PDB file of C-alpha atoms in Angstrom:
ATOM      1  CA  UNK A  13      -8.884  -3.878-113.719  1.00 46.00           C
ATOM      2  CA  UNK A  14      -8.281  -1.606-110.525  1.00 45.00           C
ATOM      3  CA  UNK A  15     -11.468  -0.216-109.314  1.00 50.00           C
ATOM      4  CA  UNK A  16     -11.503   3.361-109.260  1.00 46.00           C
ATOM      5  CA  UNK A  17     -13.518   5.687-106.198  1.00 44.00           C
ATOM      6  CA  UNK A  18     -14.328   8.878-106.179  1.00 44.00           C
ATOM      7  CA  UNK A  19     -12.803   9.232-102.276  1.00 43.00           C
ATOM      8  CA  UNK A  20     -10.285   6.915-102.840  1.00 40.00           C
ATOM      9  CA  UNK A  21      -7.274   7.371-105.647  1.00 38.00           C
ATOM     10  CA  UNK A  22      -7.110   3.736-107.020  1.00 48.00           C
ATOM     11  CA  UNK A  23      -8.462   0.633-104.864  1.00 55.00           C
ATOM     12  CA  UNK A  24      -6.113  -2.517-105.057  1.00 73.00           C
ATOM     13  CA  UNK A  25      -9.120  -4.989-105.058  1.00 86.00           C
ATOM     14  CA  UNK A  26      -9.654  -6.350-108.314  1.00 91.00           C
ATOM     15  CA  UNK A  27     -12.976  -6.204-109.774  1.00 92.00           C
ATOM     16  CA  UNK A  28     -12.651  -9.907-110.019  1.00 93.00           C
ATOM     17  CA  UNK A  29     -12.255 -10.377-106.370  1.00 93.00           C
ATOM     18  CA  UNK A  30     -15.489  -7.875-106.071  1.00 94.00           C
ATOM     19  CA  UNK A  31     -17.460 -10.215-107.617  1.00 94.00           C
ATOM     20  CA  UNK A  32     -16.157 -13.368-106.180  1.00 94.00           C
ATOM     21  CA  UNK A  33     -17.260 -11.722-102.583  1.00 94.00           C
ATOM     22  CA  UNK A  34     -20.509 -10.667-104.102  1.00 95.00           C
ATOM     23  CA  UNK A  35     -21.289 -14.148-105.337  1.00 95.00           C
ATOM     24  CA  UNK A  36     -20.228 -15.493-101.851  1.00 94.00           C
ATOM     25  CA  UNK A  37     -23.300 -12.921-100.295  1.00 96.00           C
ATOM     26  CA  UNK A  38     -25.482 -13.765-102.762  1.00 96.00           C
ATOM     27  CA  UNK A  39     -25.292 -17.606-102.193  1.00 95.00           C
ATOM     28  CA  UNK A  40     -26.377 -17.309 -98.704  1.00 94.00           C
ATOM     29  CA  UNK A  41     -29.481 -18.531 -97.208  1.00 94.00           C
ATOM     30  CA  UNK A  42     -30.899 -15.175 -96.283  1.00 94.00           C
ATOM     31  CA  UNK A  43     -29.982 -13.498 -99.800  1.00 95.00           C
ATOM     32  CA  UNK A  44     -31.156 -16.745-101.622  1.00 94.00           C
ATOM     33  CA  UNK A  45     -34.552 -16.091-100.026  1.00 95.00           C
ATOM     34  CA  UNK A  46     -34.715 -12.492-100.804  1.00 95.00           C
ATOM     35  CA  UNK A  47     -34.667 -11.907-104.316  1.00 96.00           C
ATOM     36  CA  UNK A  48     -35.271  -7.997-104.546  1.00 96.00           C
ATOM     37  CA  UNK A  49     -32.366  -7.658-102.037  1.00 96.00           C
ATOM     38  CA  UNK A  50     -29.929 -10.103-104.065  1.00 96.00           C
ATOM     39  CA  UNK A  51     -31.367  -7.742-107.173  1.00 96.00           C
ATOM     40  CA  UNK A  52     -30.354  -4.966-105.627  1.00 97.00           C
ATOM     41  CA  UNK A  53     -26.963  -5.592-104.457  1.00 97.00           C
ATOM     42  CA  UNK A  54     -26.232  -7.127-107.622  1.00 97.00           C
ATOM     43  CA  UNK A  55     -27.537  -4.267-109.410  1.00 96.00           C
ATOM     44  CA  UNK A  56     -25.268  -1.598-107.295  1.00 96.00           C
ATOM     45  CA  UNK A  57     -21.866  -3.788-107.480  1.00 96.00           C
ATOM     46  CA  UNK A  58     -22.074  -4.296-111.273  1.00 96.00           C
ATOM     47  CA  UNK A  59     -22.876  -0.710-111.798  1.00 96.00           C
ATOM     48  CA  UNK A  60     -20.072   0.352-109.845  1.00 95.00           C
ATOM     49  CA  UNK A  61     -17.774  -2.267-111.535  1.00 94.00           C
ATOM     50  CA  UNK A  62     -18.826  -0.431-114.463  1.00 94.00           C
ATOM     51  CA  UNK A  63     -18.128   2.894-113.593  1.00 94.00           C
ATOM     52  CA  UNK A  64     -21.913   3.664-113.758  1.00 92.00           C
ATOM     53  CA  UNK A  65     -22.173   4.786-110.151  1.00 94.00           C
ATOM     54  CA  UNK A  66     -23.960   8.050-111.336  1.00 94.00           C
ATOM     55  CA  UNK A  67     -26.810   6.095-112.632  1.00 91.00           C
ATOM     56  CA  UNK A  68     -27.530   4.403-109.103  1.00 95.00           C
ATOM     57  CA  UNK A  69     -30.259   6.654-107.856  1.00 95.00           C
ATOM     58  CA  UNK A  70     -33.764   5.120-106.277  1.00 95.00           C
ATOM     59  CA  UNK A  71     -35.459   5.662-109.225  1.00 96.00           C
ATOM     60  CA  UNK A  72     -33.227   3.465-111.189  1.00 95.00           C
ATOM     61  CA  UNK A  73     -32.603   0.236-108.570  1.00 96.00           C
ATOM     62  CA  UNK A  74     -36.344   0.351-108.313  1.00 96.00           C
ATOM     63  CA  UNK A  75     -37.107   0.436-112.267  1.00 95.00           C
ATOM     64  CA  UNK A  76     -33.579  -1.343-112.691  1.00 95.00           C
ATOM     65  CA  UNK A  77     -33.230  -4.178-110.313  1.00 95.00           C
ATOM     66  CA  UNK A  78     -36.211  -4.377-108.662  1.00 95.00           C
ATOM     67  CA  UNK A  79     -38.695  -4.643-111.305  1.00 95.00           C
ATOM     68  CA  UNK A  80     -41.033  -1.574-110.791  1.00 95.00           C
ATOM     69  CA  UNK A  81     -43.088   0.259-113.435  1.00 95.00           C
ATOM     70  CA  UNK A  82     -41.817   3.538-115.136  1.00 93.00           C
ATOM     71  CA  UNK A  83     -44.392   5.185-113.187  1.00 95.00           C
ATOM     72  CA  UNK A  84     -42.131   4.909-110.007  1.00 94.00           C
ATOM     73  CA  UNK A  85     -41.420   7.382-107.412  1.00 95.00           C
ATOM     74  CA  UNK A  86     -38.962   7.356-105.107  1.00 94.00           C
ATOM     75  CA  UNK A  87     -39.994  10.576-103.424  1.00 94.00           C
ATOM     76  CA  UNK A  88     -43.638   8.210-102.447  1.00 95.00           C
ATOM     77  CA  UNK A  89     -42.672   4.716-102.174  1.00 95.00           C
ATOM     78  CA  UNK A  90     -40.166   4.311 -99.727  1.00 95.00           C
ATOM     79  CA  UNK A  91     -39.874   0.720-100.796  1.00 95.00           C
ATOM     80  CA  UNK A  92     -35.853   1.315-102.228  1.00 96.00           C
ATOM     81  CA  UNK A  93     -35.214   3.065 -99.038  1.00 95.00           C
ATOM     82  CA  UNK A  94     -36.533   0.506 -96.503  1.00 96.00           C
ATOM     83  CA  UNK A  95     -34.954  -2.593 -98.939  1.00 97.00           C
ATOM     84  CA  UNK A  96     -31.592  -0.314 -98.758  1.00 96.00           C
ATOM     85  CA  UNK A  97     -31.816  -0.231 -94.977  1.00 96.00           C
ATOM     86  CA  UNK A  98     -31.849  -4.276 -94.806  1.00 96.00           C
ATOM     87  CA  UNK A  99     -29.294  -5.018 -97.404  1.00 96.00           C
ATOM     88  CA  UNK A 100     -26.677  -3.032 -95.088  1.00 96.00           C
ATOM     89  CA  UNK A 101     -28.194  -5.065 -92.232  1.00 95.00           C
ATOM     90  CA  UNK A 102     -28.151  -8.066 -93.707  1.00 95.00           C
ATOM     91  CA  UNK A 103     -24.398  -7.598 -95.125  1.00 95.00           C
ATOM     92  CA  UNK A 104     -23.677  -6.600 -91.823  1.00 94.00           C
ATOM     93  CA  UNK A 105     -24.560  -9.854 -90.311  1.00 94.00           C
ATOM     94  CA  UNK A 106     -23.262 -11.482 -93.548  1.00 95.00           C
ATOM     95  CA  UNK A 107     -20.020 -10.041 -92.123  1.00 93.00           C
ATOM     96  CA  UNK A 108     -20.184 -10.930 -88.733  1.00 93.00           C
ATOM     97  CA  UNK A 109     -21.336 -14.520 -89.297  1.00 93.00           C
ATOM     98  CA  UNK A 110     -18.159 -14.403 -92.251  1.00 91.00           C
ATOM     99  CA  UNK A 111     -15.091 -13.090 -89.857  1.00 89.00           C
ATOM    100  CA  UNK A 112     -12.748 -14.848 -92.650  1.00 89.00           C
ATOM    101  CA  UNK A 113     -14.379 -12.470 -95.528  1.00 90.00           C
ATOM    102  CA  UNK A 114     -11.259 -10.656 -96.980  1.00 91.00           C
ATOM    103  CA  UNK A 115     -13.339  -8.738 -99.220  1.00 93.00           C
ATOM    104  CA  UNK A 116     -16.594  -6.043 -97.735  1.00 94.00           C
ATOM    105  CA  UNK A 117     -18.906  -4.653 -99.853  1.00 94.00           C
ATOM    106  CA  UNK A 118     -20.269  -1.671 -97.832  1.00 93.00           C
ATOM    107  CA  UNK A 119     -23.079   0.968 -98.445  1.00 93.00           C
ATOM    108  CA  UNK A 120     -23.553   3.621 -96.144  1.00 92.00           C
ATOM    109  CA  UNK A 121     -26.517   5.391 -95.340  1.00 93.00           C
ATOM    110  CA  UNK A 122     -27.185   7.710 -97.577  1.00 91.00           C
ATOM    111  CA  UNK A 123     -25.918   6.362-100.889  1.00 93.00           C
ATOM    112  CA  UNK A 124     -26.496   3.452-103.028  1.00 95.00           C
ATOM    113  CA  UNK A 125     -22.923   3.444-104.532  1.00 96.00           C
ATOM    114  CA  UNK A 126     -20.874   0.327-102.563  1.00 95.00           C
ATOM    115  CA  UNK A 127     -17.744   0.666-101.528  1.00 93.00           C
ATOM    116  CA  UNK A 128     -14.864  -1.885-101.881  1.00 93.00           C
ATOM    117  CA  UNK A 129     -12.647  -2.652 -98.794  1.00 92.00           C
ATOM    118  CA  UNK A 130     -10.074  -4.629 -97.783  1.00 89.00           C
ATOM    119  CA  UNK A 131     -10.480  -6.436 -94.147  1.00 79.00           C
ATOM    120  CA  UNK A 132      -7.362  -4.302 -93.315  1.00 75.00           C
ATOM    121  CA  UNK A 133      -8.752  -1.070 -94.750  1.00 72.00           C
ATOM    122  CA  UNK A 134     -12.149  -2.242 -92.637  1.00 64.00           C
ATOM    123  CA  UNK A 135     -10.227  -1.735 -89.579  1.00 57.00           C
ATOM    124  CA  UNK A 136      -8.300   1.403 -90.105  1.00 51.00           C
ATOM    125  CA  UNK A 137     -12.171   2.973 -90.849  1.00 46.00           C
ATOM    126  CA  UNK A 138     -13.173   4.882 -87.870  1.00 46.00           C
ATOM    127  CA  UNK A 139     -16.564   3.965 -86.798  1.00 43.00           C
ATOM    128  CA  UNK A 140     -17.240   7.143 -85.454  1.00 37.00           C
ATOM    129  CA  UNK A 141     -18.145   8.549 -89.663  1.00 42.00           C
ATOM    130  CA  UNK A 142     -20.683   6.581 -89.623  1.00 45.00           C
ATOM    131  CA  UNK A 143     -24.302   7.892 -89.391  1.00 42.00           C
ATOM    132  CA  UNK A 144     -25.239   7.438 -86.039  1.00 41.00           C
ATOM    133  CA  UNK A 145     -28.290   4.856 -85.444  1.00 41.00           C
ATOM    134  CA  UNK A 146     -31.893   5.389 -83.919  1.00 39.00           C
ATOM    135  CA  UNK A 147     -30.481   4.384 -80.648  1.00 41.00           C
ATOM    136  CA  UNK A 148     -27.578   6.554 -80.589  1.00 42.00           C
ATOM    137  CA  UNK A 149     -29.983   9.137 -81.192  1.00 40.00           C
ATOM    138  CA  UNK A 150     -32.879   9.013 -79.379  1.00 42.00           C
ATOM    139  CA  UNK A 151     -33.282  10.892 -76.429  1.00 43.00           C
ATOM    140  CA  UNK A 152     -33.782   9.345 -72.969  1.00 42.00           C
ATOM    141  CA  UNK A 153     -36.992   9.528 -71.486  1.00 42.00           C
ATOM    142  CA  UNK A 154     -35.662   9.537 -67.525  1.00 41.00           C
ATOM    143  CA  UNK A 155     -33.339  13.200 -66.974  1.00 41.00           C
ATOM    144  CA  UNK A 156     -31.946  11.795 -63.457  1.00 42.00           C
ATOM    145  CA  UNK A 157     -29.662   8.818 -63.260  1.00 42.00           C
ATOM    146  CA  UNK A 158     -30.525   6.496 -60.648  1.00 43.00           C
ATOM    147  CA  UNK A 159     -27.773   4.448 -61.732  1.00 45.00           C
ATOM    148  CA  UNK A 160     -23.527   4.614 -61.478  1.00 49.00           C
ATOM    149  CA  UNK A 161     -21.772   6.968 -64.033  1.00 47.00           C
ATOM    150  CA  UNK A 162     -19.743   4.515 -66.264  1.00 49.00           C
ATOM    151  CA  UNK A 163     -16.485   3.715 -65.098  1.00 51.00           C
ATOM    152  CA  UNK A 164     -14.474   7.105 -65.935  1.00 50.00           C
ATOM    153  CA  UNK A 165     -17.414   9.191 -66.308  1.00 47.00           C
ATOM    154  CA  UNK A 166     -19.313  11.334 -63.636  1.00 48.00           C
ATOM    155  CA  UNK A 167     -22.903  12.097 -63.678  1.00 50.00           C
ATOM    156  CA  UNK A 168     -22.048  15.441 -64.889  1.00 55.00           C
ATOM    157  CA  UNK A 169     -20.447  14.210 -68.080  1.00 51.00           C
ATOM    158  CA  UNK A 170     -23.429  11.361 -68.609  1.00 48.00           C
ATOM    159  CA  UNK A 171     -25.677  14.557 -67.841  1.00 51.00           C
ATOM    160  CA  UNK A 172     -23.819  16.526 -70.632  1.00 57.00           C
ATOM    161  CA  UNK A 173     -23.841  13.948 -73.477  1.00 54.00           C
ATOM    162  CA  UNK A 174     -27.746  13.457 -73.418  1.00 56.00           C
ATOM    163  CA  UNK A 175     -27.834  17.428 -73.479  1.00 56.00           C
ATOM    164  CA  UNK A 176     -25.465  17.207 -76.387  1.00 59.00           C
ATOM    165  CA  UNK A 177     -27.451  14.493 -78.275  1.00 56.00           C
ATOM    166  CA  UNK A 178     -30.884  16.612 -77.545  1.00 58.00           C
ATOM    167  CA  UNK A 179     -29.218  19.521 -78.992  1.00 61.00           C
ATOM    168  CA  UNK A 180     -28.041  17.196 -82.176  1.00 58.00           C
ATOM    169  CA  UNK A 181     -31.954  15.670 -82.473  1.00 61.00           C
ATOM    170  CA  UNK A 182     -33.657  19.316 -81.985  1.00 58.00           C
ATOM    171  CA  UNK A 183     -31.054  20.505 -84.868  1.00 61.00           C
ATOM    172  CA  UNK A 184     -31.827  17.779 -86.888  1.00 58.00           C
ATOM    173  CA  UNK A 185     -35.565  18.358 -86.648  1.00 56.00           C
ATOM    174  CA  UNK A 186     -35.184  21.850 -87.800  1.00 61.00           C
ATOM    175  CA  UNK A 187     -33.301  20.784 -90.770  1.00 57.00           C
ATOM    176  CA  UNK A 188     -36.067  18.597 -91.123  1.00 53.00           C
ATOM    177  CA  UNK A 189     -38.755  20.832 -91.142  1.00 56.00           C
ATOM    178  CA  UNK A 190     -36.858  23.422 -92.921  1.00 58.00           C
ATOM    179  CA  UNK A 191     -36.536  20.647 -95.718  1.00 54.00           C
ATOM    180  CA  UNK A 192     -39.769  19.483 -95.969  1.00 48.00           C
ATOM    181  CA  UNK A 193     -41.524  22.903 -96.087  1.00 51.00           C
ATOM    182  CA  UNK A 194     -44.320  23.205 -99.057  1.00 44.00           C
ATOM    183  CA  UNK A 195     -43.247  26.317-101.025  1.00 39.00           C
TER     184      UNK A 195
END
Protein backbone atom coordinates (compact mmCIF):
# COMPACT_ATOMS: atom_id res chain seq x y z
CA UNK A 1 0.00 0.00 0.00
CA UNK A 2 1.43 3.52 -1.15
CA UNK A 3 0.63 6.11 1.34
CA UNK A 4 -1.30 8.80 -0.01
CA UNK A 5 -0.80 12.94 1.20
CA UNK A 6 -2.79 15.52 0.71
CA UNK A 7 0.53 17.82 -0.48
CA UNK A 8 2.13 15.12 -1.94
CA UNK A 9 0.61 12.95 -5.13
CA UNK A 10 1.59 9.36 -3.99
CA UNK A 11 4.55 8.74 -1.36
CA UNK A 12 6.85 5.69 -2.31
CA UNK A 13 7.28 4.62 1.41
CA UNK A 14 5.33 1.72 2.14
CA UNK A 15 3.09 1.77 5.00
CA UNK A 16 5.03 -1.21 6.12
CA UNK A 17 8.25 0.61 6.26
CA UNK A 18 6.12 3.47 8.28
CA UNK A 19 5.60 1.27 10.86
CA UNK A 20 8.84 -0.50 11.01
CA UNK A 21 10.41 3.23 11.70
CA UNK A 22 7.65 3.90 14.14
CA UNK A 23 8.36 0.75 16.10
CA UNK A 24 12.13 1.65 15.95
CA UNK A 25 11.00 5.30 17.91
CA UNK A 26 8.87 3.69 20.03
CA UNK A 27 11.48 1.15 21.39
CA UNK A 28 13.70 3.82 22.58
CA UNK A 29 14.58 4.63 26.03
CA UNK A 30 13.03 8.05 26.11
CA UNK A 31 9.65 6.87 24.31
CA UNK A 32 9.65 3.63 26.49
CA UNK A 33 9.50 5.97 29.49
CA UNK A 34 6.87 8.20 28.17
CA UNK A 35 3.83 6.44 27.60
CA UNK A 36 1.32 9.35 26.61
CA UNK A 37 3.98 10.42 24.04
CA UNK A 38 4.49 6.73 22.57
CA UNK A 39 0.33 6.91 22.70
CA UNK A 40 0.33 9.67 20.83
CA UNK A 41 2.62 9.07 18.07
CA UNK A 42 1.22 5.78 17.71
CA UNK A 43 -2.14 7.12 17.64
CA UNK A 44 -1.26 9.84 14.71
CA UNK A 45 0.84 7.24 12.42
CA UNK A 46 -1.90 4.56 12.48
CA UNK A 47 -4.52 7.09 11.78
CA UNK A 48 -2.73 8.38 8.97
CA UNK A 49 -1.90 4.81 7.72
CA UNK A 50 -5.51 4.62 7.72
CA UNK A 51 -6.44 7.44 5.87
CA UNK A 52 -8.15 8.87 9.03
CA UNK A 53 -6.04 12.01 9.15
CA UNK A 54 -9.29 14.15 9.42
CA UNK A 55 -10.10 12.62 12.68
CA UNK A 56 -6.65 13.74 14.30
CA UNK A 57 -7.75 16.88 16.04
CA UNK A 58 -6.75 17.61 19.99
CA UNK A 59 -9.86 16.61 21.08
CA UNK A 60 -9.50 13.19 19.71
CA UNK A 61 -5.50 12.27 20.62
CA UNK A 62 -6.51 13.46 24.03
CA UNK A 63 -9.87 11.26 24.35
CA UNK A 64 -8.14 8.79 21.77
CA UNK A 65 -4.63 8.07 22.75
CA UNK A 66 -4.15 9.71 25.71
CA UNK A 67 -6.82 8.50 27.86
CA UNK A 68 -8.82 11.69 28.86
CA UNK A 69 -12.51 11.92 29.81
CA UNK A 70 -15.24 12.98 27.22
CA UNK A 71 -15.42 16.06 29.11
CA UNK A 72 -12.10 17.26 27.43
CA UNK A 73 -11.22 20.52 26.04
CA UNK A 74 -8.65 21.31 24.00
CA UNK A 75 -9.42 25.01 23.84
CA UNK A 76 -8.48 24.79 28.19
CA UNK A 77 -6.06 22.12 28.68
CA UNK A 78 -3.17 22.71 26.76
CA UNK A 79 -1.94 19.31 27.79
CA UNK A 80 -2.15 17.84 23.74
CA UNK A 81 -0.43 20.95 22.76
CA UNK A 82 2.54 20.97 25.18
CA UNK A 83 2.83 16.75 24.72
CA UNK A 84 2.75 17.70 20.77
CA UNK A 85 5.58 20.17 21.27
CA UNK A 86 7.92 17.29 22.89
CA UNK A 87 7.08 14.47 20.60
CA UNK A 88 8.60 16.72 17.63
CA UNK A 89 11.47 17.37 20.06
CA UNK A 90 11.98 14.22 21.06
CA UNK A 91 11.77 12.74 17.31
CA UNK A 92 14.01 15.34 16.55
CA UNK A 93 16.70 14.10 18.75
CA UNK A 94 15.47 10.55 17.91
CA UNK A 95 16.78 11.68 14.50
CA UNK A 96 19.86 13.17 15.30
CA UNK A 97 21.03 10.45 17.69
CA UNK A 98 19.64 7.89 14.47
CA UNK A 99 21.73 9.58 11.36
CA UNK A 100 21.23 5.94 9.65
CA UNK A 101 17.19 6.33 9.97
CA UNK A 102 16.02 5.98 6.28
CA UNK A 103 12.59 6.54 7.24
CA UNK A 104 11.27 10.29 9.32
CA UNK A 105 8.15 10.59 10.71
CA UNK A 106 7.68 14.40 10.98
CA UNK A 107 4.89 16.69 12.49
CA UNK A 108 5.09 20.20 12.09
CA UNK A 109 3.83 22.77 14.20
CA UNK A 110 0.62 23.27 13.72
CA UNK A 111 -0.83 19.89 12.78
CA UNK A 112 -1.08 16.55 14.26
CA UNK A 113 -1.15 14.70 10.85
CA UNK A 114 2.71 13.09 10.35
CA UNK A 115 4.29 13.19 7.44
CA UNK A 116 6.29 10.35 5.75
CA UNK A 117 9.80 11.14 4.29
CA UNK A 118 12.45 9.65 2.78
CA UNK A 119 16.15 10.67 4.17
CA UNK A 120 16.58 11.98 0.56
CA UNK A 121 13.27 13.84 0.45
CA UNK A 122 14.52 15.14 4.21
CA UNK A 123 17.21 16.93 2.52
CA UNK A 124 15.67 18.44 -0.51
CA UNK A 125 13.05 20.12 2.37
CA UNK A 126 14.01 23.64 2.81
CA UNK A 127 14.31 24.49 6.37
CA UNK A 128 13.41 27.85 5.87
CA UNK A 129 9.09 26.51 5.79
CA UNK A 130 9.42 25.72 8.88
CA UNK A 131 7.77 27.76 11.72
CA UNK A 132 10.35 29.74 13.05
CA UNK A 133 11.29 28.97 16.90
CA UNK A 134 11.08 31.23 20.13
CA UNK A 135 14.61 32.16 19.51
CA UNK A 136 14.36 33.06 16.01
CA UNK A 137 11.74 35.22 17.17
CA UNK A 138 12.33 36.99 20.03
CA UNK A 139 13.47 40.31 19.93
CA UNK A 140 16.86 41.44 21.29
CA UNK A 141 16.93 43.32 24.30
CA UNK A 142 20.42 45.45 23.42
CA UNK A 143 19.55 47.91 19.92
CA UNK A 144 23.49 48.71 19.49
CA UNK A 145 25.97 46.04 18.57
CA UNK A 146 29.01 46.16 20.49
CA UNK A 147 30.13 43.27 18.66
CA UNK A 148 31.54 42.48 14.73
CA UNK A 149 28.80 42.19 11.98
CA UNK A 150 29.02 38.47 10.87
CA UNK A 151 31.37 37.77 8.30
CA UNK A 152 29.47 39.25 5.06
CA UNK A 153 27.14 41.31 6.92
CA UNK A 154 27.47 45.05 8.06
CA UNK A 155 25.92 46.50 11.06
CA UNK A 156 23.40 48.01 8.87
CA UNK A 157 22.08 44.70 7.60
CA UNK A 158 22.32 43.02 11.39
CA UNK A 159 20.48 46.44 12.28
CA UNK A 160 17.80 45.69 9.57
CA UNK A 161 16.99 42.02 10.34
CA UNK A 162 16.11 42.68 14.12
CA UNK A 163 13.86 45.61 12.66
CA UNK A 164 12.44 43.04 10.31
CA UNK A 165 11.85 40.36 13.02
CA UNK A 166 10.20 43.25 15.41
CA UNK A 167 7.99 44.09 12.63
CA UNK A 168 7.15 40.08 12.17
CA UNK A 169 6.56 39.76 16.33
CA UNK A 170 4.42 43.20 16.52
CA UNK A 171 2.32 41.63 13.42
CA UNK A 172 2.00 38.55 15.01
CA UNK A 173 0.73 40.08 18.23
CA UNK A 174 -1.97 41.85 16.43
CA UNK A 175 -3.12 38.74 14.86
CA UNK A 176 -3.04 37.60 18.21
CA UNK A 177 -5.10 39.93 19.81
CA UNK A 178 -7.33 40.26 16.91
CA UNK A 179 -7.88 36.38 17.44
CA UNK A 180 -8.43 36.19 20.84
CA UNK A 181 -10.93 39.09 21.11
CA UNK A 182 -14.27 38.18 23.30
CA UNK A 183 -17.18 38.99 20.94
Amino acid sequence: MMIQDSEQAVSPISAEEVTLALNGILTTDKFAASPQMSAFLKYVVEQTLIGNTRRIKAFTVGIEALGKPASFDPQTDPSVRVLAKRLRSSLETYYVQNPDTTVFIEMKPGSYVPKFLLRSEMKKSPTAQQAPSYQDTAPHTSTTTSSPAPQGETNDAVTENQSDRNTGINQLWQAYKTASKVA
